[in-house]
Coordinates of C-alpha atoms in Angstrom, one line a residue:
M1 CA -0.3 -0.4 -0.3
E2 CA 0.9 3.2 -0.7
H3 CA 2.1 5.3 2.2
Q4 CA 1.9 8.9 0.8
S5 CA -1.9 7.5 -1.1
L6 CA -2.6 6.3 2.7
R7 CA -1.6 9.3 5.1
T8 CA -3.8 11.8 2.1
E9 CA -7.1 9.5 2.8
V10 CA -6.8 9.5 6.5
E11 CA -5.7 13.2 6.6
Q12 CA -9.1 14.2 4.2
I13 CA -11.3 12.0 6.6
L14 CA -9.9 13.6 9.4
V15 CA -10.6 16.9 8.0
A16 CA -14.0 15.7 6.8
H17 CA -15.0 14.9 10.5
E18 CA -13.1 18.4 12.0
Y19 CA -10.3 16.1 14.5
R20 CA -13.6 15.3 16.3
A21 CA -12.3 12.2 19.1
S22 CA -16.2 12.2 19.5
A23 CA -16.0 10.7 15.6
L24 CA -13.6 8.0 16.2
I25 CA -15.8 5.5 14.9
A26 CA -17.2 7.6 11.9
M27 CA -13.6 7.9 11.1
M28 CA -12.7 4.2 11.6
Q29 CA -16.2 3.0 9.4
D30 CA -14.7 5.4 6.6
V31 CA -11.2 4.1 7.1
Q32 CA -12.6 0.4 6.7
A33 CA -15.1 1.1 4.0
L34 CA -12.2 2.0 1.8
Y35 CA -9.3 -0.4 2.5
N36 CA -11.3 -3.0 3.4
Y37 CA -9.5 -3.1 7.0
L38 CA -7.5 -0.7 9.6
P39 CA -4.0 -0.6 8.5
A40 CA -1.9 0.2 12.2
E41 CA -0.9 3.8 10.0
A42 CA -4.0 4.5 9.6
L43 CA -5.3 3.9 13.3
E44 CA -1.7 6.6 14.6
Q45 CA -2.5 8.9 12.1
I46 CA -6.5 9.0 13.2
A47 CA -5.2 8.5 17.4
N48 CA -2.6 11.1 17.1
G49 CA -4.7 13.9 14.5
I50 CA -7.4 13.6 17.6
G51 CA -5.2 13.8 20.2
I52 CA -6.2 10.3 21.8
S53 CA -3.1 7.3 22.2
I54 CA -2.9 4.3 19.9
A55 CA -4.1 2.1 22.6
K56 CA -7.0 4.1 23.1
A57 CA -7.8 3.6 19.1
Y58 CA -7.1 -0.3 18.7
S59 CA -9.0 -1.1 22.5
V60 CA -12.5 0.4 19.8
A61 CA -11.1 -0.9 16.9
T62 CA -10.3 -4.7 18.5
F63 CA -13.8 -4.0 20.4
Y64 CA -16.2 -4.2 17.4
E65 CA -16.6 -6.8 16.1
N66 CA -17.5 -5.3 12.9
F67 CA -13.5 -3.6 12.2
S68 CA -10.8 -5.5 11.3
L69 CA -7.5 -5.5 11.7
L70 CA -6.1 -7.8 9.0
P71 CA -7.1 -7.2 5.3
K72 CA -10.2 -8.6 4.2
G73 CA -10.3 -9.8 0.5
K74 CA -12.6 -8.5 -2.2
N75 CA -15.1 -10.5 -1.3
I76 CA -16.8 -11.2 1.9
I77 CA -18.3 -14.5 2.2
R78 CA -20.6 -14.8 6.0
I79 CA -22.1 -18.5 6.9
C80 CA -24.6 -18.6 9.2
D81 CA -24.1 -20.6 11.6
G82 CA -27.0 -19.6 14.5
T83 CA -29.2 -22.6 15.8
A84 CA -31.3 -22.6 12.0
C85 CA -28.5 -22.8 10.3
H86 CA -26.6 -24.9 12.3
V87 CA -29.6 -27.7 12.1
R88 CA -29.6 -27.2 9.2
K89 CA -26.1 -28.1 8.1
S90 CA -24.5 -25.1 7.4
L91 CA -21.2 -26.4 8.6
P92 CA -20.8 -28.7 5.5
I93 CA -20.8 -25.6 3.8
L94 CA -18.1 -24.0 6.1
E95 CA -16.3 -26.8 5.7
A96 CA -17.0 -27.2 1.4
I97 CA -15.9 -23.7 0.6
R98 CA -12.9 -23.7 3.3
G99 CA -11.2 -26.8 1.4
E100 CA -11.9 -25.0 -1.8
L101 CA -10.4 -21.8 -1.0
G102 CA -7.1 -22.9 1.2
L103 CA -8.3 -21.9 4.4
S104 CA -9.5 -22.9 7.9
G105 CA -10.8 -20.9 11.0
K106 CA -7.0 -19.4 11.2
R107 CA -6.6 -18.4 8.4
Q108 CA -9.5 -16.6 6.6
T109 CA -8.5 -14.3 3.9
T110 CA -6.5 -15.9 0.6
D111 CA -3.7 -15.3 -0.4
D112 CA -4.9 -13.1 -3.4
L113 CA -7.3 -11.0 -1.5
L114 CA -9.4 -12.2 -3.3
F115 CA -12.0 -13.6 -0.6
T116 CA -12.7 -13.8 3.1
V117 CA -14.7 -16.3 4.4
E118 CA -16.1 -16.0 8.3
T119 CA -18.5 -17.2 10.3
V120 CA -21.4 -15.4 11.9
S121 CA -24.0 -15.7 14.9
C122 CA -26.5 -15.0 12.9
L123 CA -27.7 -13.3 8.9
G124 CA -31.5 -12.6 10.6
A125 CA -33.0 -15.0 7.8
C126 CA -33.7 -18.0 9.9
G127 CA -36.5 -18.6 7.8
L128 CA -34.4 -18.8 4.8
S129 CA -32.0 -20.9 6.4
P130 CA -29.3 -22.0 5.9
V131 CA -27.8 -18.7 4.7
I132 CA -24.7 -17.0 3.5
T133 CA -24.6 -14.0 2.3
I134 CA -21.2 -13.0 -0.3
N135 CA -21.0 -9.2 -0.1
D136 CA -23.7 -8.6 2.0
V137 CA -26.5 -10.5 -0.9
V138 CA -28.3 -13.1 1.1
H139 CA -28.1 -16.5 -0.7
P140 CA -30.8 -18.8 0.8
A141 CA -31.3 -22.4 1.2
M142 CA -27.6 -22.8 0.5
T143 CA -25.8 -26.8 -0.1
P144 CA -22.4 -27.2 0.1
E145 CA -22.2 -27.9 -4.1
K146 CA -24.7 -24.0 -4.3
A147 CA -22.1 -22.6 -3.1
L148 CA -19.4 -24.4 -4.8
A149 CA -20.8 -22.7 -8.1
L150 CA -21.3 -19.3 -6.5
L151 CA -17.6 -19.8 -5.5
A152 CA -17.3 -20.8 -8.9
E153 CA -19.2 -17.9 -10.8
L154 CA -16.6 -15.3 -8.3
K155 CA -13.9 -16.7 -9.6
E156 CA -14.5 -16.9 -13.1
E157 CA -15.1 -13.3 -12.5
G158 CA -11.8 -12.2 -10.9
A159 CA -9.5 -14.1 -13.2
P160 CA -7.3 -11.1 -14.1
N161 CA -7.4 -13.3 -18.1
A162 CA -10.7 -14.6 -17.7
E163 CA -10.1 -14.8 -22.1
A164 CA -7.2 -17.1 -21.4

């Protein structure tokens, strides 16, 4: 990541929020929207810009589950493992997706930053279970086979040279 570009973009976010410490979470959301995670340099620049300790910025970033300190993939896949989805076999879906992408519970993002796979406690679509979301689009009544077909489509779309 080009540091000058990041510094400039974070500065614009600080200005937009008038350097207000009360806007810390909103600034973090803006940074994450730009980069899909919170780069350490950005957190440090925000902390310095609004006059709080870097530790305080990190404590806020790690408190909220929606913030990530690690880069996430272009495509974020969330598999629901709440009660309704779990009972209707969401784990085989998770295992199929992780197997296809070479991921695990500890390693959630592919090296090419194309995919991040996460489990969530509930997606609020229990009547459609088992459910996954891909980039916040709900895919109901999922099966391992359907999930792998969706993954194949995404891989095709993300291929740098699809006609080769």
